Short mmCIF file of C-alpha atoms in Angstrom, two decimals:
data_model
loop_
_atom_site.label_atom_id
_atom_site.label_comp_id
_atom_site.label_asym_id
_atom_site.label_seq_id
_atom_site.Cartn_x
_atom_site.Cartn_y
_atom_site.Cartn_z
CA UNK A 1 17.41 10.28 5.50
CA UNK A 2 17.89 6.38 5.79
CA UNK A 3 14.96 4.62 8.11
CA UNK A 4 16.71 3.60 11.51
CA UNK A 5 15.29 2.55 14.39
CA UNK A 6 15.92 4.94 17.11
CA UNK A 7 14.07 5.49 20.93
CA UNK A 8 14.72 9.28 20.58
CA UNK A 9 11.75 10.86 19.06
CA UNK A 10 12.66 13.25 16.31
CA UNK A 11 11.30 16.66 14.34
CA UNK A 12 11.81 16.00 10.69
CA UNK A 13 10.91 19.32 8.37
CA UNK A 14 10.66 18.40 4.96
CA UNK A 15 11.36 20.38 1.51
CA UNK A 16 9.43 20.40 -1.22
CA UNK A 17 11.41 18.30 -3.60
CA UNK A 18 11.45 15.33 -1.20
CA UNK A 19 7.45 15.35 -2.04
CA UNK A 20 8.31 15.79 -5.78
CA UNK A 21 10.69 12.85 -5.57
CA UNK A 22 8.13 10.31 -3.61
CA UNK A 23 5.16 11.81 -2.68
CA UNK A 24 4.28 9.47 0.26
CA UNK A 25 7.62 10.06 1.41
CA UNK A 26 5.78 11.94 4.92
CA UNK A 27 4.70 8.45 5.55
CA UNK A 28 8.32 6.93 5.95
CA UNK A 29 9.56 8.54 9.33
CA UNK A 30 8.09 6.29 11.34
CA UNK A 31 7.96 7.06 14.85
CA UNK A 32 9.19 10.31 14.48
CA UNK A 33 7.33 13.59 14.01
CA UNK A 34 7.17 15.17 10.27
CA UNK A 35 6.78 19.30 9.92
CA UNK A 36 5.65 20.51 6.68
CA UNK A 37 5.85 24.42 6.47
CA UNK A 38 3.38 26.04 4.71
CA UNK A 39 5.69 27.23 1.99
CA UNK A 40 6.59 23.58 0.70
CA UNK A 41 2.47 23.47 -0.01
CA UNK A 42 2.68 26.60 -1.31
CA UNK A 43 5.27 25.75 -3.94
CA UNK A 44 3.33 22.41 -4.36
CA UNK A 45 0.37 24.07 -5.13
CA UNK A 46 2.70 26.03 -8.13
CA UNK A 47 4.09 23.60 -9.77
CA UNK A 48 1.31 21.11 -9.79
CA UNK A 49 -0.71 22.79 -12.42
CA UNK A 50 2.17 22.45 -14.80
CA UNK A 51 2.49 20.73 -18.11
CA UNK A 52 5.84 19.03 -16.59
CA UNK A 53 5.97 15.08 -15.57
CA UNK A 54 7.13 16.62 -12.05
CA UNK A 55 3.59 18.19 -11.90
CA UNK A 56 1.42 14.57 -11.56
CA UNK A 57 4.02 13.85 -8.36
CA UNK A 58 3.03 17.09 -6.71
CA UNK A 59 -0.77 16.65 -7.22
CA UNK A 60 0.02 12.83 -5.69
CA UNK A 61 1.63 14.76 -2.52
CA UNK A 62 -1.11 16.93 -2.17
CA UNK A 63 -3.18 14.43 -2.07
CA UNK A 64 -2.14 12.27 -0.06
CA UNK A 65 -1.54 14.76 2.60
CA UNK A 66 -5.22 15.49 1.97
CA UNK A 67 -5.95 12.17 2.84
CA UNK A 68 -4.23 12.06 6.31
CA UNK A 69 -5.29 15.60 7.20
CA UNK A 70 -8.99 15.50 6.05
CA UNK A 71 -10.86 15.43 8.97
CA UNK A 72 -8.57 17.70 11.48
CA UNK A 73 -9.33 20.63 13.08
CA UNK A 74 -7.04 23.71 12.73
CA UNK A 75 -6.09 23.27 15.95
CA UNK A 76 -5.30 19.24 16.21
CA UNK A 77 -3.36 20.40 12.72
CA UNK A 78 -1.01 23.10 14.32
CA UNK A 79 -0.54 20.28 17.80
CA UNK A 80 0.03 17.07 15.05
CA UNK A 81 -2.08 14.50 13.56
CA UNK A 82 -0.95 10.90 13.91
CA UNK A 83 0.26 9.18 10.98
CA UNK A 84 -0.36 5.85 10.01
CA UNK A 85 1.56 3.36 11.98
CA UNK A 86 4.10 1.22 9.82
CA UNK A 87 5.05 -0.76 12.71
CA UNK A 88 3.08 -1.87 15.25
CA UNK A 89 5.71 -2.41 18.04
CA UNK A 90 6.91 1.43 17.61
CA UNK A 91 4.57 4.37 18.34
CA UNK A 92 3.26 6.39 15.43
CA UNK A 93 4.62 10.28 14.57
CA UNK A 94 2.42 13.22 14.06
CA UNK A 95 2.14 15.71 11.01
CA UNK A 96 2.50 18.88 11.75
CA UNK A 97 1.55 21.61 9.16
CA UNK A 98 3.49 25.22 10.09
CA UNK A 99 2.59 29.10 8.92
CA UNK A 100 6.02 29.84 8.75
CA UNK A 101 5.20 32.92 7.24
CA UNK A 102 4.78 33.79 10.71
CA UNK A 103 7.85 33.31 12.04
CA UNK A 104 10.56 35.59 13.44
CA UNK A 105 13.87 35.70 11.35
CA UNK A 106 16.09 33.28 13.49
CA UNK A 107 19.16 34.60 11.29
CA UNK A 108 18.36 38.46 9.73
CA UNK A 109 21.09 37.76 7.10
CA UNK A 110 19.05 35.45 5.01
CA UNK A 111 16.60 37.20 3.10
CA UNK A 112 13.66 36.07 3.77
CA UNK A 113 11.45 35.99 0.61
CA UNK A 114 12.93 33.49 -0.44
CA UNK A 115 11.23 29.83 0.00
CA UNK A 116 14.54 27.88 0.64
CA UNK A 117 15.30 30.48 3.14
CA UNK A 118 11.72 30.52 5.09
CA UNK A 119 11.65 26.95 5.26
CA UNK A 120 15.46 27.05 6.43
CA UNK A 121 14.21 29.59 8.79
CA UNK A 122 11.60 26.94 9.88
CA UNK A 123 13.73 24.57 10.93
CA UNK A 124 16.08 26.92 13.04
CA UNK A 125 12.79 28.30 14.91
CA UNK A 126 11.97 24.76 16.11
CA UNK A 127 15.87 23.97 16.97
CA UNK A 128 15.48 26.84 19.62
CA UNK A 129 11.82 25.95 20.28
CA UNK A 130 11.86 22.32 20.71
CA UNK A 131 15.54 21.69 21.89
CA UNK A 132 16.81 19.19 22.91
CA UNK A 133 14.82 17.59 20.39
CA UNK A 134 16.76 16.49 17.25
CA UNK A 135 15.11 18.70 14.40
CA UNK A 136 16.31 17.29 10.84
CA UNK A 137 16.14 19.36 7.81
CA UNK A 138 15.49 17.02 4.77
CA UNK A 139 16.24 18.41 1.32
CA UNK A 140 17.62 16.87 -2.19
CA UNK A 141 19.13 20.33 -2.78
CA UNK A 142 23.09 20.30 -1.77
CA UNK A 143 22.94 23.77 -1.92
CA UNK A 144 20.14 24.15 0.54
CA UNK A 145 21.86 21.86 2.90
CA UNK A 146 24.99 23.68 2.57
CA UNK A 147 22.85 27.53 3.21
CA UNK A 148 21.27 25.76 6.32
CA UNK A 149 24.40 23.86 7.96
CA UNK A 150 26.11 27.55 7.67
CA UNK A 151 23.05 29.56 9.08
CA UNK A 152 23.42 27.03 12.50
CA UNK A 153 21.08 24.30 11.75
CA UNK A 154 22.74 21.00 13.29
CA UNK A 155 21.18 18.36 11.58
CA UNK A 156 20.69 18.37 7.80
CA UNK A 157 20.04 15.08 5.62
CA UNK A 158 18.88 13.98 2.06
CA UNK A 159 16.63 11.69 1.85
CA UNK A 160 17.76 7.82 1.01
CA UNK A 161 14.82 5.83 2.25
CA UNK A 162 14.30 4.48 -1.00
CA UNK A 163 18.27 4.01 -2.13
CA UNK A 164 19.60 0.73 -2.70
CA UNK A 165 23.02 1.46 -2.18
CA UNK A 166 24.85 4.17 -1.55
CA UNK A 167 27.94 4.02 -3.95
CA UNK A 168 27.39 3.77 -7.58
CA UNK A 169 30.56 1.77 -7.73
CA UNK A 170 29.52 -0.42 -5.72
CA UNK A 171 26.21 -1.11 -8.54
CA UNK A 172 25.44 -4.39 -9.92
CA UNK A 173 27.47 -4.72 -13.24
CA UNK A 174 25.69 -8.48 -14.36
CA UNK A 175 28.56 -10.16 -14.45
CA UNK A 176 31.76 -11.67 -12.62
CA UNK A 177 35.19 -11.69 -14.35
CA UNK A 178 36.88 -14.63 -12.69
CA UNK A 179 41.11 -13.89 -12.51
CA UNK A 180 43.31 -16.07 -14.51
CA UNK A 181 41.33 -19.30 -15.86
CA UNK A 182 37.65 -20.12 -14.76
CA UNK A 183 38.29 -23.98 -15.03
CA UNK A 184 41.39 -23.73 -12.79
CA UNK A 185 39.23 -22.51 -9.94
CA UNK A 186 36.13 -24.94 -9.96
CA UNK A 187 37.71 -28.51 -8.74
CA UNK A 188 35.13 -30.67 -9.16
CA UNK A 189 32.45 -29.87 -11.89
CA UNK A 190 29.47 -32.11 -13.12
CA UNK A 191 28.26 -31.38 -16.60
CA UNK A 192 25.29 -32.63 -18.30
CA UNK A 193 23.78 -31.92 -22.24
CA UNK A 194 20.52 -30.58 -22.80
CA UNK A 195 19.62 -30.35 -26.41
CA UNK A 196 22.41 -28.40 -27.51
CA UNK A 197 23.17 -27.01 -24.48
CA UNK A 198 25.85 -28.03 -22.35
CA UNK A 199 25.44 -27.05 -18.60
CA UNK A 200 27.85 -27.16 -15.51
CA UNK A 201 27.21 -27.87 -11.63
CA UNK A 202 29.47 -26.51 -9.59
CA UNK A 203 30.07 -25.45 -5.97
CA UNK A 204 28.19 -22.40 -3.91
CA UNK A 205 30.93 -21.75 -2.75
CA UNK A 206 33.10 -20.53 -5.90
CA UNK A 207 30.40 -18.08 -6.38
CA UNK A 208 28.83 -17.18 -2.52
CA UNK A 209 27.05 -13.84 -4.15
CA UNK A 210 25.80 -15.38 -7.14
CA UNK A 211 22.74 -13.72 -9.02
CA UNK A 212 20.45 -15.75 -11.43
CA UNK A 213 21.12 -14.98 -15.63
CA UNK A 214 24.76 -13.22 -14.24
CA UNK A 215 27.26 -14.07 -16.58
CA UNK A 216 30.66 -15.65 -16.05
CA UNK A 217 34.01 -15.12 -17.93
CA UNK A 218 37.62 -15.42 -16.92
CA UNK A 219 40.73 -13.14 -17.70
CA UNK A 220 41.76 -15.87 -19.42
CA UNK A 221 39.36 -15.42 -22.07
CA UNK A 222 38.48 -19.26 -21.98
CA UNK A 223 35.02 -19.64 -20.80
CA UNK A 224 32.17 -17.35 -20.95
CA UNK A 225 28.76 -18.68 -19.37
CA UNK A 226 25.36 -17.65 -17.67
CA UNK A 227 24.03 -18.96 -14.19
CA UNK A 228 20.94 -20.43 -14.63
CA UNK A 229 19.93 -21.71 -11.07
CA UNK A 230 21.15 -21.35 -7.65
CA UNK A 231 20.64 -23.44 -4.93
CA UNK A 232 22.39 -23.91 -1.31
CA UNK A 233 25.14 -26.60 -2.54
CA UNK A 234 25.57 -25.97 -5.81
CA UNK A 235 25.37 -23.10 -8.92
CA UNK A 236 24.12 -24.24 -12.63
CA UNK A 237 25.57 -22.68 -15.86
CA UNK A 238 24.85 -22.87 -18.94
CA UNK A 239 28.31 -22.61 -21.23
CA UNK A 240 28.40 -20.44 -24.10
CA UNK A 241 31.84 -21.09 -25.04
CA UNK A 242 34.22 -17.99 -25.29
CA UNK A 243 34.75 -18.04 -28.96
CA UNK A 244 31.33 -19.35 -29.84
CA UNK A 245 29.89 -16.14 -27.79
CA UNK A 246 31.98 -13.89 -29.72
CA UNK A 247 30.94 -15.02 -32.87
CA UNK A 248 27.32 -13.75 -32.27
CA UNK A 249 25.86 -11.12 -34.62
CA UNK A 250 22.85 -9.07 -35.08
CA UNK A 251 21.57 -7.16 -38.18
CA UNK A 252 25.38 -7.12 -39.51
CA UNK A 253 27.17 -5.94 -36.46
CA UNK A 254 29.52 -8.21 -34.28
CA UNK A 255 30.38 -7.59 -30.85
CA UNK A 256 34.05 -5.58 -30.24
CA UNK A 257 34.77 -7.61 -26.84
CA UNK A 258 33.09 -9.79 -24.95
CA UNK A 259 30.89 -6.79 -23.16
CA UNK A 260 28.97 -6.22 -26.06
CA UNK A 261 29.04 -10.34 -27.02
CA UNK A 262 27.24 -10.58 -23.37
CA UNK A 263 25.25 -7.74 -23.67
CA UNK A 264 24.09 -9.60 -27.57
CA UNK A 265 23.21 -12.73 -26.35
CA UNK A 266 20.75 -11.11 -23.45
CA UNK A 267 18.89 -9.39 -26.21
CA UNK A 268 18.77 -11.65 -28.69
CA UNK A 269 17.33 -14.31 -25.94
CA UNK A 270 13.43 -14.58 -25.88
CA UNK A 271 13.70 -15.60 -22.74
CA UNK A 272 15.05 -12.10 -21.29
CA UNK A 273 11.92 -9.83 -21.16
CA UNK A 274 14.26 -7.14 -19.70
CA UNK A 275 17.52 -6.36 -20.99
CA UNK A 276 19.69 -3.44 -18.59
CA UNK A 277 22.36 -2.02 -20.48
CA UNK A 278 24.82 0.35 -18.66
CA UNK A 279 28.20 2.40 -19.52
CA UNK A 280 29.38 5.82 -20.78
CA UNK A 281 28.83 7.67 -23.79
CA UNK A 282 30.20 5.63 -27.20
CA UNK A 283 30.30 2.49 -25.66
CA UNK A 284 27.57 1.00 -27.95
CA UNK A 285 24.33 0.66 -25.75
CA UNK A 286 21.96 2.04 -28.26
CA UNK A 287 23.64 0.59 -31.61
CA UNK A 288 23.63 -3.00 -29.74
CA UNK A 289 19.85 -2.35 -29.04
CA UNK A 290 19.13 -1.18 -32.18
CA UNK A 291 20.48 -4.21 -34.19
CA UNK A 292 18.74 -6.55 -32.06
CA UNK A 293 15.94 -5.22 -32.47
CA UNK A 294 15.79 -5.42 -36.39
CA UNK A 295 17.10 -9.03 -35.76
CA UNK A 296 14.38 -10.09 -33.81
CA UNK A 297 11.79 -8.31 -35.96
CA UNK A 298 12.60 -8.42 -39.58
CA UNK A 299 14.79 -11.37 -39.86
CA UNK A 300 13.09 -13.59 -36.67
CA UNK A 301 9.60 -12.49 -36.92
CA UNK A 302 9.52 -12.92 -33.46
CA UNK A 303 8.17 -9.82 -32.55
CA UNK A 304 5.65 -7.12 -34.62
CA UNK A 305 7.07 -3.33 -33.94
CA UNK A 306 9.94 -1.60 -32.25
CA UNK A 307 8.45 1.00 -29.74
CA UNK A 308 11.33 3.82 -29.60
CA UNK A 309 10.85 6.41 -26.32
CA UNK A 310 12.67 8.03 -23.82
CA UNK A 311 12.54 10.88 -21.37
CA UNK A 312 13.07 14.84 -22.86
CA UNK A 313 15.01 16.74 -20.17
CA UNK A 314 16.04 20.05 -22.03
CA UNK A 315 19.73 20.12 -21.08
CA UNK A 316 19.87 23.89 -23.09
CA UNK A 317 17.51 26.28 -23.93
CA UNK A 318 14.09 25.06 -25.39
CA UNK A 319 14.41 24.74 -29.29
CA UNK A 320 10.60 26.59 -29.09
CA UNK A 321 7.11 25.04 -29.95
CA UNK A 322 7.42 21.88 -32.53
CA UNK A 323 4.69 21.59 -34.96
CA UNK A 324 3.62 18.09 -36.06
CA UNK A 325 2.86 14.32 -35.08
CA UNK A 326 3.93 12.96 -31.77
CA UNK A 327 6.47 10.91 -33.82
CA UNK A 328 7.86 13.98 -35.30
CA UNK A 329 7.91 15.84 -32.29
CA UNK A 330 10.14 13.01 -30.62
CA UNK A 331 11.98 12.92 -34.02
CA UNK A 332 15.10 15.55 -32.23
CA UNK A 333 15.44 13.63 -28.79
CA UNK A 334 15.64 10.53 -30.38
CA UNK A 335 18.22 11.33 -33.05
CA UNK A 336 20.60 8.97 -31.43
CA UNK A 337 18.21 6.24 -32.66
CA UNK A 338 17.68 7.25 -36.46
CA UNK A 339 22.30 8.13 -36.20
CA UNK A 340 22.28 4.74 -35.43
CA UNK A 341 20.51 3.57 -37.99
CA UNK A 342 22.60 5.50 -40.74
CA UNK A 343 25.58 3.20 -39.00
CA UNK A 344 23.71 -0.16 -39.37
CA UNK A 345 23.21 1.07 -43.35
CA UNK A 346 26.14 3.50 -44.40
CA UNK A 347 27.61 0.84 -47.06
CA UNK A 348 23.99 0.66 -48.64
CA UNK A 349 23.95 2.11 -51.73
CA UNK A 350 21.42 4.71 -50.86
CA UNK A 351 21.68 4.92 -47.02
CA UNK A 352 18.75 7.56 -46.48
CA UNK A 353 16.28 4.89 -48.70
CA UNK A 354 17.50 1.80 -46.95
CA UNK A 355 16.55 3.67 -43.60
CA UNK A 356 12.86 4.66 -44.32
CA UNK A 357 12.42 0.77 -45.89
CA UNK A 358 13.55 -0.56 -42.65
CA UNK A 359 11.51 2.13 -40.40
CA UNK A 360 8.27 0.96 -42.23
CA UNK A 361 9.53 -2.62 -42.45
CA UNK A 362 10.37 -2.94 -38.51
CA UNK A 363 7.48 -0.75 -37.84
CA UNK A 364 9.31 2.19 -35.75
CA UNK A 365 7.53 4.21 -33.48
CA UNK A 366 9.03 7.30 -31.84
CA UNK A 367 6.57 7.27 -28.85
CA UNK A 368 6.97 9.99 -25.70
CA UNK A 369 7.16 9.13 -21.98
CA UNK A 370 4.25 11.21 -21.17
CA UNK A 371 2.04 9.38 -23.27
CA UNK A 372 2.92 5.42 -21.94
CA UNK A 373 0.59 6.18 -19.04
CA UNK A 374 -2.53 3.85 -19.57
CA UNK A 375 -1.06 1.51 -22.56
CA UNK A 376 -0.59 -2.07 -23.04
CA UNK A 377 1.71 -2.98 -25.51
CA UNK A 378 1.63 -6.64 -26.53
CA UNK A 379 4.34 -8.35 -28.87
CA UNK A 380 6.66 -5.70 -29.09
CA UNK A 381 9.97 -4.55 -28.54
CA UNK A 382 10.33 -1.32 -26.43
CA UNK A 383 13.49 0.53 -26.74
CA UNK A 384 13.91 2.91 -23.47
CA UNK A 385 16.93 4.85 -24.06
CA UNK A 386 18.71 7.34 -21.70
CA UNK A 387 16.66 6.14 -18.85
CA UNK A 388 19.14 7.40 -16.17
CA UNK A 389 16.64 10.20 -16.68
CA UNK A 390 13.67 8.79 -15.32
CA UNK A 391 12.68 7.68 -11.42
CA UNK A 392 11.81 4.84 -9.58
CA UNK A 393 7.81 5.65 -10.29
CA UNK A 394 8.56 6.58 -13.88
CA UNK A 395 10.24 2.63 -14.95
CA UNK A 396 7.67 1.17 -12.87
CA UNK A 397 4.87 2.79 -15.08
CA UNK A 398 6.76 1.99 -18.36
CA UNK A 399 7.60 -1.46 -17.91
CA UNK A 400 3.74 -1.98 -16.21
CA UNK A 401 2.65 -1.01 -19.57
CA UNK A 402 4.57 -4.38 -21.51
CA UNK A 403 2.31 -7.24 -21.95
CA UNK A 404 2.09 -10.30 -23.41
CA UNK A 405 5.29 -11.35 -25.47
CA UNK A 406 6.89 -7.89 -25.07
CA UNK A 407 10.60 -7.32 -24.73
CA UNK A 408 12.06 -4.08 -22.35
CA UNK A 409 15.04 -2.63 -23.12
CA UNK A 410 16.43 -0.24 -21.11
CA UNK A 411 20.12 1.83 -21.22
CA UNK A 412 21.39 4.43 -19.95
CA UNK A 413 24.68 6.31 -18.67
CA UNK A 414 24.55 7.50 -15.27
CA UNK A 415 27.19 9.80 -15.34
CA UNK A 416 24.98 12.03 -17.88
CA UNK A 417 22.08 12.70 -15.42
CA UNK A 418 19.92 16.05 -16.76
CA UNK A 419 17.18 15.07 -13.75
CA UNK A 420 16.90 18.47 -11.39
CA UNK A 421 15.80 15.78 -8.81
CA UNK A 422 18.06 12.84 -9.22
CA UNK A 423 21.56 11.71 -8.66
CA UNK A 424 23.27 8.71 -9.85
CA UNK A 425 22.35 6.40 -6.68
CA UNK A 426 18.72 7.70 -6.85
CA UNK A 427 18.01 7.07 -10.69
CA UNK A 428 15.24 5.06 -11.60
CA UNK A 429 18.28 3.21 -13.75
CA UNK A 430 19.87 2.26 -10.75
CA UNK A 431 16.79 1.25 -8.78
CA UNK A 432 16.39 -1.15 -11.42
CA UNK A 433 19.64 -2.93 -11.70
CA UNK A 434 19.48 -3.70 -8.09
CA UNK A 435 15.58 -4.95 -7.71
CA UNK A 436 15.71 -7.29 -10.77
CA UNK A 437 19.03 -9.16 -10.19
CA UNK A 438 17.14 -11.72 -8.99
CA UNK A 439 15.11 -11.64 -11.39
CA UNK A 440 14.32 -15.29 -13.87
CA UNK A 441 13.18 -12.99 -16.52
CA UNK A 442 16.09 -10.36 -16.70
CA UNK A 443 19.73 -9.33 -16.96
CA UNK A 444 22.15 -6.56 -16.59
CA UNK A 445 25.12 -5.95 -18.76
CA UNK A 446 27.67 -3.14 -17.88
CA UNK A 447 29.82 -2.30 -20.96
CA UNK A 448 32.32 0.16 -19.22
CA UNK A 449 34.97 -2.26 -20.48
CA UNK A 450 34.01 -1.31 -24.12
CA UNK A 451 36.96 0.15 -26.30
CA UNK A 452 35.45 3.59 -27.40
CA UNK A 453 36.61 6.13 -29.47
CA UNK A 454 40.33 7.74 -28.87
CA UNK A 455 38.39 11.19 -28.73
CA UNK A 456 35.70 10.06 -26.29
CA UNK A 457 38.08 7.95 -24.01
CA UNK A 458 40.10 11.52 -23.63
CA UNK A 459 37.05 13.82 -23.14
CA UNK A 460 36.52 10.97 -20.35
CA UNK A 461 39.70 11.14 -18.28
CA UNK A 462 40.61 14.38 -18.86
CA UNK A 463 37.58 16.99 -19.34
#
């Protein structure tokens, strides 16, 4: 369902998982009318008692329908109660609340105690009742859409209101590979020293779509840079220098191609409070992290303690109850963290040794999602792995919880997304990317063009 303005009043009947996913999302129709059937708040009511993440969204929903419905009669429920205007030039919709336990089988073949089915069965019932009126089933659930398009509903949608864009490929990658050589292409170029800096002015117009921190490089491999400012004539970089850039290290590990040497110097800046880091499997988002992390914190000082968390969707069966501390119960999701660390020390002499010392030294904590909620973590560095995981709501609360002098880091692959409720256009990862490109205080790196492994490049393509 994307917002669009539109004269023709509507009937939109919502499923429960649009409520799970934003729980004010009754409030973004409009002008149009919303229907909620009594089996959505039914399953609501289920899950919200829960020890699940998905639980505190469906106590938000129930909520905030509470709020809008609090003072209505049964009756001004089951003829609508107005919902609060968003616009003032178009007229507000009415909630409608439905028994559709009541309701005739419009199609005998579905069975009909099932709750996809009744609230399918919903939506056909007001088709016939309220024709010609539009009625719009809106459901996350492809299969659901499918099962209703097939029974004779007309109009079935997911809901986009709060997408970005609608192609993944079309995502924000952080930077902009100029073809053939970047100097070639700039004509006339004013360049000033700052410190040790060297900076560039150049035209708008070589770079129309220009993001601040997105970084430059060429084909060419013969300049690599970072926009600093933007205004309407003219576009200021600061120049790394190719080979200079690939140089860069961190806690012994040097960057394979200039991906990684980008996706380095972001987290190894204090001036980036949020680092994005993006790509498939084995193309060295966590390892990067990882190392510039112990950088910044052992050998810079600049930071006390590396906060290690990330979101546990079971992708299998549950491995069963884990006795323990919260640090040992985060100890199996996070084992992509500690393999890293046997990486960063396998030519120690004892590897296991060297990575308890540096554990204790950088102060590691293996902290859980669930438990961010409330925090304020001040001078630290907060490693947010597989975040492709988590939604819109879910980043906001993390990264409201760094304070003063605290460094985000967040990666993730969106092609590996576990999330019953999200898709690779909806991911909290993706919302991300797209609201802080514009951001002073943050940059993106992509590092599909990382060189992995023969094995995992295969599994890739072919699998």
């Amino acid at each position: 369902m994307a917002r669009k303005k539109s004269k023709e009043k509507k009937i939109y009947v919502l499923d429960t998982n649009i409520l799970l996913h934003e729980p004010f999302a009754f409030l973004n129709f409009e002008e149009h009318d919303v229907v909620i059937p009594m089996t959505v708040l039914e399953e609501l009511d289920h899950i919200k008692d829960r020890n699940k993440d998905v639980s505190r969204d469906a106590r938000v929903a129930i909520r905030a329908l509470e709020d809008v419905l609090r003072d209505a009669s049964p009756e001004q429920m089951l003829q609508g109660v107005a919902l609060p205007r968003q616009n003032e030039h178009l007229g507000g919709g009415h909630l409608f609340i439905i028994n559709d336990h009541h309701i005739k089988d419009e199609i005998p073949g579905l069975p009909g105690g099932e709750n996809d089915h009744l609230i399918i069965n919903t939506a056909l019932y007001l088709q016939r009742e309220k024709g010609p009126v539009k009625v719009i089933l809106v459901t996350k659930d492809i299969n659901m859409r499918l099962k209703a398009k097939g029974a004779g509903l007309k109009q079935v949608e997911d809901y986009r209101t709060d997408q970005l864009i609608d192609d993944v490929r079309f995502l924000y990658k952080g930077y902009f590979k100029f073809s053939s050589e970047f100097w070639s292409q700039v004509g006339e170029c004013r360049s000033e020293n700052e410190g040790r800096d060297t900076v560039h002015y150049v035209s708008r117009k070589i770079l129309p779509n220009a993001y601040i921190n997105e970084y430059l490089i060429d084909e060419a491999e013969t300049f690599a840079g970072r926009v600093l400012a933007i205004t309407e004539q003219e576009i200021k970089i600061l120049d790394f220098g190719y080979e200079r850039l690939m140089h860069r290290h961190a806690w012994g590990i040097h960057p394979k191609n200039i991906y990684q040497a980008m996706a380095m110097q972001a987290l190894l800046d204090p001036q980036m409070d949020l680092v994005i880091l993006t790509g498939p499997a084995g193309c060295g988002k966590t390892l990067i992290a990882l190392a510039a992390a112990l950088e910044l914190v052992i050998e810079r000082g600049q930071y006390d303690k590396v906060i290690v968390t990330r979101n546990t969707p079971e992708i299998a069966e549950s491995i069963g109850f884990l006795p323990g501390t919260e640090e040992e119960k985060m100890a199996p999701w996070l084992a992509a963290i500690t393999d890293s660390l046997e990486v960063l020390h396998k030519t120690d002499e004892h590897p296991h040794a060297s990575v308890n010392y540096i554990m204790e030294k950088a102060n590691i904590q293996f902290k859980s999602v669930n438990f961010m909620r409330g925090r304020s973590i001040q001078n630290a560095i907060v490693i947010l792995d597989e975040c492709q995981n988590l939604s819109a709501a879910q980043l906001k609360t993390i990264i409201t919880r760094c304070g003063e002098g605290t460094k985000l880091i967040c990666s993730g692959n969106l092609s590996q997304i576990d999330s019953n409720y999200l898709t690779a256009v909806t991911s909290g990862l993706t919302y991300i990317v797209e609201r802080f490109k514009n951001f002073e205080g943050s940059t993106t790196i992509n590092l599909n063009g990382v060189v992995r492994s023969r094995l995992a490049s295969f599994a890739e393509a072919n699998l």
